[in-house]
mmCIF file of C-alpha atoms and ligand atoms in Angstrom:
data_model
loop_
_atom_site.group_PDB
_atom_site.id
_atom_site.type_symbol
_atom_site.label_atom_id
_atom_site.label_comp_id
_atom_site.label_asym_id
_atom_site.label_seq_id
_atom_site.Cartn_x
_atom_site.Cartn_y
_atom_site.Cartn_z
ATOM 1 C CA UNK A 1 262.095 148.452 211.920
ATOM 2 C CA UNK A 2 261.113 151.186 214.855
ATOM 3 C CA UNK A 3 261.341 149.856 217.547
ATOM 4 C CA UNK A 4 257.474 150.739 219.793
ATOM 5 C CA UNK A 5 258.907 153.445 222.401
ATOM 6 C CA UNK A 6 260.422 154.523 218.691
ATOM 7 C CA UNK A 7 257.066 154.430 216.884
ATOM 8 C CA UNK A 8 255.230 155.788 220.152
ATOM 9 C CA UNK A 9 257.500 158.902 220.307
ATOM 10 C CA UNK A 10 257.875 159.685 217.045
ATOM 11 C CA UNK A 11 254.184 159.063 216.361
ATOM 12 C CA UNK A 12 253.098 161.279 219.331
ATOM 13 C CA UNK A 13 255.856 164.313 217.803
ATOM 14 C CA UNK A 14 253.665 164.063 214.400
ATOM 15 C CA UNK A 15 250.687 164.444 215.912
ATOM 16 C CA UNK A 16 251.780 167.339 217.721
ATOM 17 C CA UNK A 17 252.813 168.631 214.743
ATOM 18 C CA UNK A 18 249.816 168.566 212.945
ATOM 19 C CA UNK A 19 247.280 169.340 215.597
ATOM 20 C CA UNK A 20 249.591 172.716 215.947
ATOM 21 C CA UNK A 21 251.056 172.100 219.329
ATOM 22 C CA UNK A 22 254.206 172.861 217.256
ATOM 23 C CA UNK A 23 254.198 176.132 215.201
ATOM 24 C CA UNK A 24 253.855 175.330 211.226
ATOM 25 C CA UNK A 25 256.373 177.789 210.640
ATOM 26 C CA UNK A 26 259.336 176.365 212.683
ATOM 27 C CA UNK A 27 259.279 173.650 209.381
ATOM 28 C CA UNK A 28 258.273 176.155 206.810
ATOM 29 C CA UNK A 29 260.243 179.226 207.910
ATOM 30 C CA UNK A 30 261.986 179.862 204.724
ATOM 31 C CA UNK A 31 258.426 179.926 203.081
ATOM 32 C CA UNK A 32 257.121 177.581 200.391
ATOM 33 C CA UNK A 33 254.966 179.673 198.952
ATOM 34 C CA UNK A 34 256.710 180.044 195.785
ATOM 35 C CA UNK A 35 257.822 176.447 195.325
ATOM 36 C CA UNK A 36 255.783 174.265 193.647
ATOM 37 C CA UNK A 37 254.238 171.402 194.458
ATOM 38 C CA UNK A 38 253.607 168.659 191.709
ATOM 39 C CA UNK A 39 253.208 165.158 191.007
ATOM 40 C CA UNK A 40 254.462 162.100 188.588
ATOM 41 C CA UNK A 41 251.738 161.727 186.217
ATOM 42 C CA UNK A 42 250.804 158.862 184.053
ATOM 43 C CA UNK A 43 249.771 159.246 180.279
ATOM 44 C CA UNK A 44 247.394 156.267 180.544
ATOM 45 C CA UNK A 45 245.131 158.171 183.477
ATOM 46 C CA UNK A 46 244.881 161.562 182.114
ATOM 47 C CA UNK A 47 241.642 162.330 180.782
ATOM 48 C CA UNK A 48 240.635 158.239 181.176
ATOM 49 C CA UNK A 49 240.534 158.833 184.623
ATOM 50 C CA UNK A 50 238.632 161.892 185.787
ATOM 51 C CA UNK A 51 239.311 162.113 189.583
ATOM 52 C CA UNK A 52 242.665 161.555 189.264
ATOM 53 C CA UNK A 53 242.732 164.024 186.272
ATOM 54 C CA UNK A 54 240.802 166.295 188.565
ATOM 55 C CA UNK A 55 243.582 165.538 191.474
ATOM 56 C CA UNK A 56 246.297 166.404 189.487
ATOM 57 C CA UNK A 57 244.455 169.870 188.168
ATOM 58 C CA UNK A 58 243.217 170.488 191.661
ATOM 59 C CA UNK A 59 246.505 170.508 193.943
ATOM 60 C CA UNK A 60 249.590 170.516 191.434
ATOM 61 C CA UNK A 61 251.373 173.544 190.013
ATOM 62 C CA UNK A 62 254.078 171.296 187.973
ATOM 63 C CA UNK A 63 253.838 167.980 186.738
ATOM 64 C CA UNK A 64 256.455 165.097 185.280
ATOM 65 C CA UNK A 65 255.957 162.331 183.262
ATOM 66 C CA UNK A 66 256.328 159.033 185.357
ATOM 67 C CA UNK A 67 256.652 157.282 181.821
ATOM 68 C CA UNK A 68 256.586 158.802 178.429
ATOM 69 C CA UNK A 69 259.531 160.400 178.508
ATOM 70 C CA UNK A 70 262.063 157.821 179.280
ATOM 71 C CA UNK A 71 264.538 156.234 176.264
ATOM 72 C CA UNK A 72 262.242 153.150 175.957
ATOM 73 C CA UNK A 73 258.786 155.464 175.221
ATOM 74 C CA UNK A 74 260.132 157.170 172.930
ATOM 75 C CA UNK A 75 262.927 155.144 170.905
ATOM 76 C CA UNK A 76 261.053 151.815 170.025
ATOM 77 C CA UNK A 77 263.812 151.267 167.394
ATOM 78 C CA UNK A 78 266.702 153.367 165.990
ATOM 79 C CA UNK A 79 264.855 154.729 163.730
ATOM 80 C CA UNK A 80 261.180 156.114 165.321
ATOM 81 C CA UNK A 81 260.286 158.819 167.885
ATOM 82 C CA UNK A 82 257.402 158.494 169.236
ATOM 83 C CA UNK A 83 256.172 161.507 170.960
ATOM 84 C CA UNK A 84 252.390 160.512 171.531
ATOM 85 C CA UNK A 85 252.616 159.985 175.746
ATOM 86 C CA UNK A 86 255.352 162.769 176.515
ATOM 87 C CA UNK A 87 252.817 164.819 173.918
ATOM 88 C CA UNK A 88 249.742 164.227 175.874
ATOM 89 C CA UNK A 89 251.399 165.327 179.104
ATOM 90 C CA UNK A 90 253.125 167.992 177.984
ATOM 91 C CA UNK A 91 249.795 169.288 176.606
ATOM 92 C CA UNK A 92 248.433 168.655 180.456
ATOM 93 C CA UNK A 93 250.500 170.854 181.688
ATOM 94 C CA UNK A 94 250.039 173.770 179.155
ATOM 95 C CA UNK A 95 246.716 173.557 179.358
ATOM 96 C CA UNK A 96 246.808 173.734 183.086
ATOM 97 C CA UNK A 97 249.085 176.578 183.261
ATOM 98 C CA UNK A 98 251.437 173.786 184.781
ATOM 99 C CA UNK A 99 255.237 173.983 184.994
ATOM 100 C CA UNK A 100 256.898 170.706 183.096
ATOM 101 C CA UNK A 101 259.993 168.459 183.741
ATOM 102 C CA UNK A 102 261.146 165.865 181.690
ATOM 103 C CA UNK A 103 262.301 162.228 183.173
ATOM 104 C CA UNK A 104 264.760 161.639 181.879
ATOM 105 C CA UNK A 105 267.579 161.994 179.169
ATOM 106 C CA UNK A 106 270.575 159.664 180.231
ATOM 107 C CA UNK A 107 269.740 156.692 183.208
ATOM 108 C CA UNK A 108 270.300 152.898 183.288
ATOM 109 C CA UNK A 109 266.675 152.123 183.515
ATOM 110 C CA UNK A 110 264.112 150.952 180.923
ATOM 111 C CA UNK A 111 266.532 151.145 177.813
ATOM 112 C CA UNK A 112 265.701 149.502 174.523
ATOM 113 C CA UNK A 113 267.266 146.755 173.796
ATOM 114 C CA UNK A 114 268.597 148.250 170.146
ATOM 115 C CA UNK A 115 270.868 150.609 172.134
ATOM 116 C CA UNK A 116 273.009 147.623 173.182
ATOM 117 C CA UNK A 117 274.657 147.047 169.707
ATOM 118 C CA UNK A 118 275.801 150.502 169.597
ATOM 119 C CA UNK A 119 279.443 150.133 169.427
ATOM 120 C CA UNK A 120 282.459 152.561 169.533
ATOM 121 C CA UNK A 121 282.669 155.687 171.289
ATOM 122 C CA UNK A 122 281.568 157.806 168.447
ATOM 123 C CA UNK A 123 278.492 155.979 167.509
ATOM 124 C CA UNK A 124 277.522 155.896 170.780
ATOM 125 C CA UNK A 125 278.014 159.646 171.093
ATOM 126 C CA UNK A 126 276.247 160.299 168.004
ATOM 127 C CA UNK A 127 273.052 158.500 169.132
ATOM 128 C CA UNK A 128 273.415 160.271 172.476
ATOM 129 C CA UNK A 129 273.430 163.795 171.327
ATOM 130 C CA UNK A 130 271.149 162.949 168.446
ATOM 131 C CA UNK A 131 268.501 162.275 171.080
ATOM 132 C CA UNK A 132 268.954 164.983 173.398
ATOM 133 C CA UNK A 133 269.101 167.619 170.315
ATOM 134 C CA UNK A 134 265.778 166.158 169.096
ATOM 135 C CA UNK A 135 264.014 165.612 172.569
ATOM 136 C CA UNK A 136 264.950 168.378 174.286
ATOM 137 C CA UNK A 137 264.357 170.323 171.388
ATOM 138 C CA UNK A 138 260.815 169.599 170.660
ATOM 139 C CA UNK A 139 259.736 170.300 173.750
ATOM 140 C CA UNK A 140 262.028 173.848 173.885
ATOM 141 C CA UNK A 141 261.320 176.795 175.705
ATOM 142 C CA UNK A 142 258.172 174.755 177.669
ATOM 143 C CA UNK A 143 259.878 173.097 180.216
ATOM 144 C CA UNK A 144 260.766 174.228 183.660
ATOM 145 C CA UNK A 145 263.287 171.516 183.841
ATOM 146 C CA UNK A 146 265.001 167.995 182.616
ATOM 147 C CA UNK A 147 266.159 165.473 184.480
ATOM 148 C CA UNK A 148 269.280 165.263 182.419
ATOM 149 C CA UNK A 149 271.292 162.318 184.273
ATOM 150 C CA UNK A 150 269.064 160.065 187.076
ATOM 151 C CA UNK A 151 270.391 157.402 189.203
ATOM 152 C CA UNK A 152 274.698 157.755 187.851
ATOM 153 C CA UNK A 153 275.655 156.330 190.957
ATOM 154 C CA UNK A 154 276.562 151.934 191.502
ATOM 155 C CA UNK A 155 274.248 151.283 194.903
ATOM 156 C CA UNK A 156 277.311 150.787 196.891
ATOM 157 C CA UNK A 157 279.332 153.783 195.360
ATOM 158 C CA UNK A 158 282.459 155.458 197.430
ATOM 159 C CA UNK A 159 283.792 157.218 194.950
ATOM 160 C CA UNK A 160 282.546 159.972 192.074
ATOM 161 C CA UNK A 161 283.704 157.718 189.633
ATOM 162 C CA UNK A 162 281.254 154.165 190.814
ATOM 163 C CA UNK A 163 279.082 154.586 187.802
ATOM 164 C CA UNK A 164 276.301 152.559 186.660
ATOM 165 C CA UNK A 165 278.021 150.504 183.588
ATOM 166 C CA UNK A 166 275.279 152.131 181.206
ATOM 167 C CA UNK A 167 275.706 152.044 177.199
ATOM 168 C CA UNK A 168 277.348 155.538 177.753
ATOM 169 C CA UNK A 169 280.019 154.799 180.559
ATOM 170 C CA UNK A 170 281.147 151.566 178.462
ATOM 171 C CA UNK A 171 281.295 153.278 175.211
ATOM 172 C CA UNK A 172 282.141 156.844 176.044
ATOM 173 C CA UNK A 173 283.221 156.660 179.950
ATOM 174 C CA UNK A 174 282.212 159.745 182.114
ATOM 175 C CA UNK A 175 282.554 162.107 180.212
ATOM 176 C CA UNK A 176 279.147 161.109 178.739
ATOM 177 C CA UNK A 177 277.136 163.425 181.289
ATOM 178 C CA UNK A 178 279.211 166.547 180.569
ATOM 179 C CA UNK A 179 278.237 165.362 176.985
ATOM 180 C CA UNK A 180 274.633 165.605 177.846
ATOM 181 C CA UNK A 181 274.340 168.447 180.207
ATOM 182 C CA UNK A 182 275.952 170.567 176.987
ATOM 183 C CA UNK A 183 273.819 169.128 174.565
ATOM 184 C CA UNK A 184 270.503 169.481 176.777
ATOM 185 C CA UNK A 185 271.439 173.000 177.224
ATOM 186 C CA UNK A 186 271.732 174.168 173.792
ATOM 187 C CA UNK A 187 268.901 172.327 172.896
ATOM 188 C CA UNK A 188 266.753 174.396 175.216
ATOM 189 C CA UNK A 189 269.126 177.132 176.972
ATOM 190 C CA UNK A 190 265.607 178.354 179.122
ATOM 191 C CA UNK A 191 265.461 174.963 180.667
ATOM 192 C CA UNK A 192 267.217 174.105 184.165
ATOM 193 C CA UNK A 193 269.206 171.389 184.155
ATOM 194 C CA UNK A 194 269.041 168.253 187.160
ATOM 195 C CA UNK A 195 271.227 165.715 188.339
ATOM 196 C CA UNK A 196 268.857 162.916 190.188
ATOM 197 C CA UNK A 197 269.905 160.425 192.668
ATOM 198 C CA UNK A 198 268.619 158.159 195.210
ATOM 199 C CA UNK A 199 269.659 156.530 198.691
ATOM 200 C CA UNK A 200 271.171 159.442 200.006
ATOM 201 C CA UNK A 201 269.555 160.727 203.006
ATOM 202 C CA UNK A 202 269.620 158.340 205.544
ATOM 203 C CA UNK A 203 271.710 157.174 208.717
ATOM 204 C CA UNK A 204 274.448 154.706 207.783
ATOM 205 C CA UNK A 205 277.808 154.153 206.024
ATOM 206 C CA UNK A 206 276.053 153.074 202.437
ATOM 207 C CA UNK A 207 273.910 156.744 202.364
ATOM 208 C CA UNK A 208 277.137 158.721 203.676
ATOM 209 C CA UNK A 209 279.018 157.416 201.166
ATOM 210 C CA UNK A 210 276.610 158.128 198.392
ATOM 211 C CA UNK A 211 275.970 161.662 199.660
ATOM 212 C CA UNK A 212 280.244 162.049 199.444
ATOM 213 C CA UNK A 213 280.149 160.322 196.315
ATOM 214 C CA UNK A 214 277.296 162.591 194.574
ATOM 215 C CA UNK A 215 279.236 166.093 195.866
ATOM 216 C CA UNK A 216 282.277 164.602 194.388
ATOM 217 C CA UNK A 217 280.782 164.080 191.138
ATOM 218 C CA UNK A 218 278.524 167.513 190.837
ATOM 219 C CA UNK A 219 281.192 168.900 191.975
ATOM 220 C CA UNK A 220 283.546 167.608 189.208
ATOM 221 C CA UNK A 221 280.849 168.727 186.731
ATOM 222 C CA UNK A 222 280.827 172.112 188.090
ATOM 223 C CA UNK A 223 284.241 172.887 188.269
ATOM 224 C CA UNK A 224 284.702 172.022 184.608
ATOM 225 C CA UNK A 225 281.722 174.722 184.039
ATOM 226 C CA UNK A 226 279.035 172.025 182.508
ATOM 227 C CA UNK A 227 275.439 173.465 182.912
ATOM 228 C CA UNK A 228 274.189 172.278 185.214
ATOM 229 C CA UNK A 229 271.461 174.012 187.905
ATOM 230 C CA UNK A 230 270.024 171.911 190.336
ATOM 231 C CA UNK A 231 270.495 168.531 192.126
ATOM 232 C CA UNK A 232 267.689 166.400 192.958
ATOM 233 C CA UNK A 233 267.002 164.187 195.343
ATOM 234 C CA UNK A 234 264.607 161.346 194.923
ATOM 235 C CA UNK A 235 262.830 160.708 198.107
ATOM 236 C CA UNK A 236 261.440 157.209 198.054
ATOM 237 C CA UNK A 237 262.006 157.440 202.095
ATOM 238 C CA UNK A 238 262.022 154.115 203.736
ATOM 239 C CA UNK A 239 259.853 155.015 206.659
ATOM 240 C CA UNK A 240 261.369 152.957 208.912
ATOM 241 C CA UNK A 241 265.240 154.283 207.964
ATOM 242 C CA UNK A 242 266.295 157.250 210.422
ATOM 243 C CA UNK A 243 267.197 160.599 208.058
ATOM 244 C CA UNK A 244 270.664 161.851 208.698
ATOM 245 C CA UNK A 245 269.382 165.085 209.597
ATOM 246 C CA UNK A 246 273.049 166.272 209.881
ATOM 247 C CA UNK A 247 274.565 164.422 207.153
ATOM 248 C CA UNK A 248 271.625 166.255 204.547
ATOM 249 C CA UNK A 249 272.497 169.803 206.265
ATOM 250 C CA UNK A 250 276.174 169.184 205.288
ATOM 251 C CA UNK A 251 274.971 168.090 201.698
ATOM 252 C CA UNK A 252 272.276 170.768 201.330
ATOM 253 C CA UNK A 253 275.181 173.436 202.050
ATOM 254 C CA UNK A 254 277.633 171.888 199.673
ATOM 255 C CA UNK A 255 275.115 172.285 196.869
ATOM 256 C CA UNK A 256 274.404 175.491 197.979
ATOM 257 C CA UNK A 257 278.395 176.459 197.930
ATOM 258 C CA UNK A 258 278.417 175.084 194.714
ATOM 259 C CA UNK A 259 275.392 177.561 193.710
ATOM 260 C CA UNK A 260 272.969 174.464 192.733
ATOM 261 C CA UNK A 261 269.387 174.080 193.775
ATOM 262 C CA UNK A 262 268.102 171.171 195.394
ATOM 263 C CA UNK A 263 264.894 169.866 194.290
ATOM 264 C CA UNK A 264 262.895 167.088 195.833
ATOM 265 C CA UNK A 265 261.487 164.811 192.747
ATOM 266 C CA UNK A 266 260.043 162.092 193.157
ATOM 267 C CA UNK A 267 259.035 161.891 197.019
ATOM 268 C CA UNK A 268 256.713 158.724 198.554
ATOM 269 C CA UNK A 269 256.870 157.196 201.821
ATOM 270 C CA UNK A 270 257.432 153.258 201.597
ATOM 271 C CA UNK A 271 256.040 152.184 204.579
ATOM 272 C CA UNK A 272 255.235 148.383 203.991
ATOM 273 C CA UNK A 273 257.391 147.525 207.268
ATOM 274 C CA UNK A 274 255.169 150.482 209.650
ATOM 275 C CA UNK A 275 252.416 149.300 212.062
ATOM 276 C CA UNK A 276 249.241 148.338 209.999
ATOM 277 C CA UNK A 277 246.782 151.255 212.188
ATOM 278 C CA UNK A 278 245.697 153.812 209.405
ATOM 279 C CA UNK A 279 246.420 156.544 211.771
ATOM 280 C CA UNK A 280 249.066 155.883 212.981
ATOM 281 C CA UNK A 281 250.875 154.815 209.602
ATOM 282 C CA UNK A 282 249.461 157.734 208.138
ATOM 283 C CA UNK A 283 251.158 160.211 210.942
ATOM 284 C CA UNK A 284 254.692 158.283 211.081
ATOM 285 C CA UNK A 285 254.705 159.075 207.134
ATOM 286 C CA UNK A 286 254.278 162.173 207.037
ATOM 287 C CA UNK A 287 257.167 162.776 210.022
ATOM 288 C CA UNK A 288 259.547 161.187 207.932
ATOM 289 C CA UNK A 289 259.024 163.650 205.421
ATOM 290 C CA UNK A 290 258.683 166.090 207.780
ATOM 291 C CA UNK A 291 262.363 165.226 208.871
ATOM 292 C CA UNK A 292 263.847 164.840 205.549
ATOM 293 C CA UNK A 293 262.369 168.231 204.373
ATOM 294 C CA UNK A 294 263.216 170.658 207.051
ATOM 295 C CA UNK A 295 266.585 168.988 207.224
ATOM 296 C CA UNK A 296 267.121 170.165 203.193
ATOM 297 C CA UNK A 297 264.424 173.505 203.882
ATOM 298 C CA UNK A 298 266.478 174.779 206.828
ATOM 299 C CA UNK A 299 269.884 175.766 204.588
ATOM 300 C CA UNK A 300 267.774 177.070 201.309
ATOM 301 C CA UNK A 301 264.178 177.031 200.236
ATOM 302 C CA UNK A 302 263.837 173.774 198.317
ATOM 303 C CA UNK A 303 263.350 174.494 194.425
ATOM 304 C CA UNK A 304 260.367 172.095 193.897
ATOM 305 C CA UNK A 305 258.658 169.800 195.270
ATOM 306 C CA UNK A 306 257.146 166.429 193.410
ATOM 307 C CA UNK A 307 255.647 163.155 194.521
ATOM 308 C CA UNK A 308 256.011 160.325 192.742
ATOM 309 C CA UNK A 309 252.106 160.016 192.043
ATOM 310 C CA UNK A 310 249.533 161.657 194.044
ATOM 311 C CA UNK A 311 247.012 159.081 194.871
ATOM 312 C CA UNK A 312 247.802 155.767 196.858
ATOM 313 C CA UNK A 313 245.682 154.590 194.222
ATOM 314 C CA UNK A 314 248.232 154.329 191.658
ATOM 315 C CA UNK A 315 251.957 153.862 193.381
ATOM 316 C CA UNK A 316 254.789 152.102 191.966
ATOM 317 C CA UNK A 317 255.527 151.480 195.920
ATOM 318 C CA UNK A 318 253.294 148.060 196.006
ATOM 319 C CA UNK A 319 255.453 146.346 192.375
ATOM 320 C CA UNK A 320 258.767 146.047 195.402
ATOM 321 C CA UNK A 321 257.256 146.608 199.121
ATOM 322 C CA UNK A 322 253.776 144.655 199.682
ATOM 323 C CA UNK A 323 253.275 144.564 202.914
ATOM 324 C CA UNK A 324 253.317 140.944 204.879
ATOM 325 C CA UNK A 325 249.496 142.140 206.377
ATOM 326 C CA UNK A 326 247.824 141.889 202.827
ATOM 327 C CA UNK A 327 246.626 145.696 203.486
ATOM 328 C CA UNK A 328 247.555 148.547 200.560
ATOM 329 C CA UNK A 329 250.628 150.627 201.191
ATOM 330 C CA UNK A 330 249.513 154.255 201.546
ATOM 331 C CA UNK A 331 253.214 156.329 200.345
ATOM 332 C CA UNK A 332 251.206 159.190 199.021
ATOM 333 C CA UNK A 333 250.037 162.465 199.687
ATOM 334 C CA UNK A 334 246.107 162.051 198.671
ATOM 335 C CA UNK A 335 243.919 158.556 199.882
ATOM 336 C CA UNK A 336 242.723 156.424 197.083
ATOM 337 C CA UNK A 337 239.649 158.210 197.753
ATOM 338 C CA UNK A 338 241.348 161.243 196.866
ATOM 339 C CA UNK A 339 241.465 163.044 200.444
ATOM 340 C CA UNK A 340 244.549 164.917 201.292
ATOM 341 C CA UNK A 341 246.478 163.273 204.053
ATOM 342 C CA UNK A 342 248.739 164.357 206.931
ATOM 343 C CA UNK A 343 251.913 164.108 204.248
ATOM 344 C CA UNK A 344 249.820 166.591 202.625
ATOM 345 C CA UNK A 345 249.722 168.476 205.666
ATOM 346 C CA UNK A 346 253.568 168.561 205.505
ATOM 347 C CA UNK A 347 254.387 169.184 201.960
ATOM 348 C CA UNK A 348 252.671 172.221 202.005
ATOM 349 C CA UNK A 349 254.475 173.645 204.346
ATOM 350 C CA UNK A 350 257.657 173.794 202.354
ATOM 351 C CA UNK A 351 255.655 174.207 198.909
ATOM 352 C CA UNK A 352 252.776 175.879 197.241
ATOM 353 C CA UNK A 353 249.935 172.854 197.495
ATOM 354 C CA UNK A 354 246.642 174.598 195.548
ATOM 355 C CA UNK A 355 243.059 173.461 196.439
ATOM 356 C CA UNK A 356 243.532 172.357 199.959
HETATM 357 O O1 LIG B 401 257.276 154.505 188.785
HETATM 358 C C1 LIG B 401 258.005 154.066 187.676
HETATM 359 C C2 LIG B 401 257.401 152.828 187.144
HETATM 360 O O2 LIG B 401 256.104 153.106 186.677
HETATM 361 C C3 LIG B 401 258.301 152.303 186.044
HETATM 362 O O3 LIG B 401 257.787 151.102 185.585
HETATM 363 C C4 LIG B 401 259.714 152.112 186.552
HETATM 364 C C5 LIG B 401 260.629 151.603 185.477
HETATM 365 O O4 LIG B 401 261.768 151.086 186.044
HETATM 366 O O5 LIG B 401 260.215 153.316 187.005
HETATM 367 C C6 LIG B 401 259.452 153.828 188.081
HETATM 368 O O6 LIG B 401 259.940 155.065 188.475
HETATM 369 C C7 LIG B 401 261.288 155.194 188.879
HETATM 370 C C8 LIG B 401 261.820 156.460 188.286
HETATM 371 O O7 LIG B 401 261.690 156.440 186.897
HETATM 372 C C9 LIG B 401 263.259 156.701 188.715
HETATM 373 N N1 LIG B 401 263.387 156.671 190.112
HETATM 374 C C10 LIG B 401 262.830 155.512 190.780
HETATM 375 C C11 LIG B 401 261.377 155.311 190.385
HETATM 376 C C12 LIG B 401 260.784 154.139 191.104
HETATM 377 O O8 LIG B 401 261.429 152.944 190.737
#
């Protein structure tokens, strides 16, 4: 928690910031104008939903499925794809004259259950690069980029090696995500392909070691000349966690020296542990991000930029961090209402936000 000469200071800096006493272009001086700005999108809204349909259309130059996309969406059993959400927002985005991503080919989360009694490294395999050939292919030549491996990393990982014990690391061990960078790419060779990972940008032992962990492993990827093009980082920032401002400099550059792009994917502020004034809240938000994004902006322009959502109206940020006060946690760029906020404010400085 801030302490309040912490939350004064940085508070008053924000303000600053946005009321111009600091120039806009010290944070945006590598330009965003050609990075996009998007947002996670959820099947069930579009079109049921018109201001949020109208939200997305209105600010968002590339969009990503928040679900629809993911192993348990589309693989209900062995046997069935079922393409009907990842469809409807792939159509979204065409229709929109929207870049698209797809979340996500090979993570821990949300698995079906059937995958479990896949035994033996070559079944496994099989069932792997099955699904990438016929996911990745259906969708070829549309997307801007996959997600091809999220989250590889244990929470308290050290080394490149501190996997998540997924179906794939028991069965086929790491070699699994050269596996499915390969297979991704000659699915869809015009699509760029993302390593995603979380926890990584902030003050402390845990984050440093997951930042040294993740260059080890892209690192191991790259030098055995898997295709892979950019590295993204999540940004669920716990406002109240100091960014290692140095630490993502160092990180930024190794990715850079590796010739990867860095993406931000999935950014939100989770500020259920921030003072409860609207104001307030709403300027110590958008600092953070402000912090996080000129630390990553300041060694190369970042590739894209996405929230996870757009509207504090629907936020995964409330299912883990309710705030004690009873009020509604407010992680994302537009109000409930729909009205761009400070955060806004920030994120288009380092990307291309339409309709402001
Ligand atoms: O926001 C997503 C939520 O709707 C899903 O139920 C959940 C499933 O575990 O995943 C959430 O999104 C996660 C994303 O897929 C990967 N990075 C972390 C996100 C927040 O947990």
């Amino acid at each position: 928690m801030l302490s309040r000469r912490q939350t004064l200071k940085t508070g008053a800096s924000c303000l600053a910031a946005l009321t111009g006493l600091i120039a806009p272009k010290a944070f945006g001086a590598r330009g965003g104008e050609s990075s996009p700005f998007g947002a996670a999108v959820r099947p069930d809204l579009l079109g049921a939903d018109l201001d949020y349909t109208n939200a997305l259309r209105r600010h968002c130059r590339m969009i990503v499925p928040e679900g629809g996309m993911l192993w348990n969406d589309l693989r209900p059993n062995e046997a069935t794809y079922d393409f009907k959400d990842a469809d409807k927002v792939a159509s979204f985005a065409a229709d929109n004259g929207m870049k698209l991503r797809g979340h996500t080919l090979v993570w821990y989360g949300v698995m079906p259950s059937w995958t479990e009694n896949l035994t033996g490294k070559s079944a496994a395999q099989d069932e792997l690069l099955k699904h990438i050939d016929t996911v990745v292919g259906r969708y070829r030549t549309r997307m801007d980029s996959w997600v091809v491996v999220n989250e590889p990393l244990i929470d308290k990982a050290v080394n490149f090696d501190d996997l998540r014990p997924t179906i794939w690391q028991r069965t086929i061990g790491i070699d699994h995500f050269a596996m499915a960078f390969e297979a991704a790419h000659a699915a869809d060779p015009t699509a760029k392909l993302i390593i995603n990972e979380y926890d990584i940008e902030y003050v402390g032992e845990r984050y440093r070691n997951r930042r040294l962990a993740l260059t080890a492993l892209v690192r191991l990827l790259v030098d055995r000349k898997v295709p892979i093009h950019g590295v993204g980082i999540q940004g669920h920032l716990v406002a109240n966690l100091d960014i290692d401002v140095e630490g993502l400099r160092q990180f930024a550059q190794d990715m850079k020296a590796l010739g990867l792009k860095i993406s931000v994917t999935e950014l939100d502020v989770i500020d259920n542990l921030l003072p409860a004034d609207v104001a307030q809240r709403d300027a110590l938000v958008s600092q953070r991000a402000a912090a996080f994004l000129t630390s990553l902006n300041e060694v190369a322009r970042i590739d894209s930029l996405l929230t996870w959502g757009i509207t504090d109206k629907y936020t995964w940020v409330p299912m883990y961090y309710k705030r004690a006060d009873g009020l509604k946690n407010r992680p994302l760029p537009l109000t409930d209402q729909y009205v761009p906020k400070p955060l806004m404010a920030t994120i288009a400085q380092f990307s291309n936000v339409t309709g402001l």
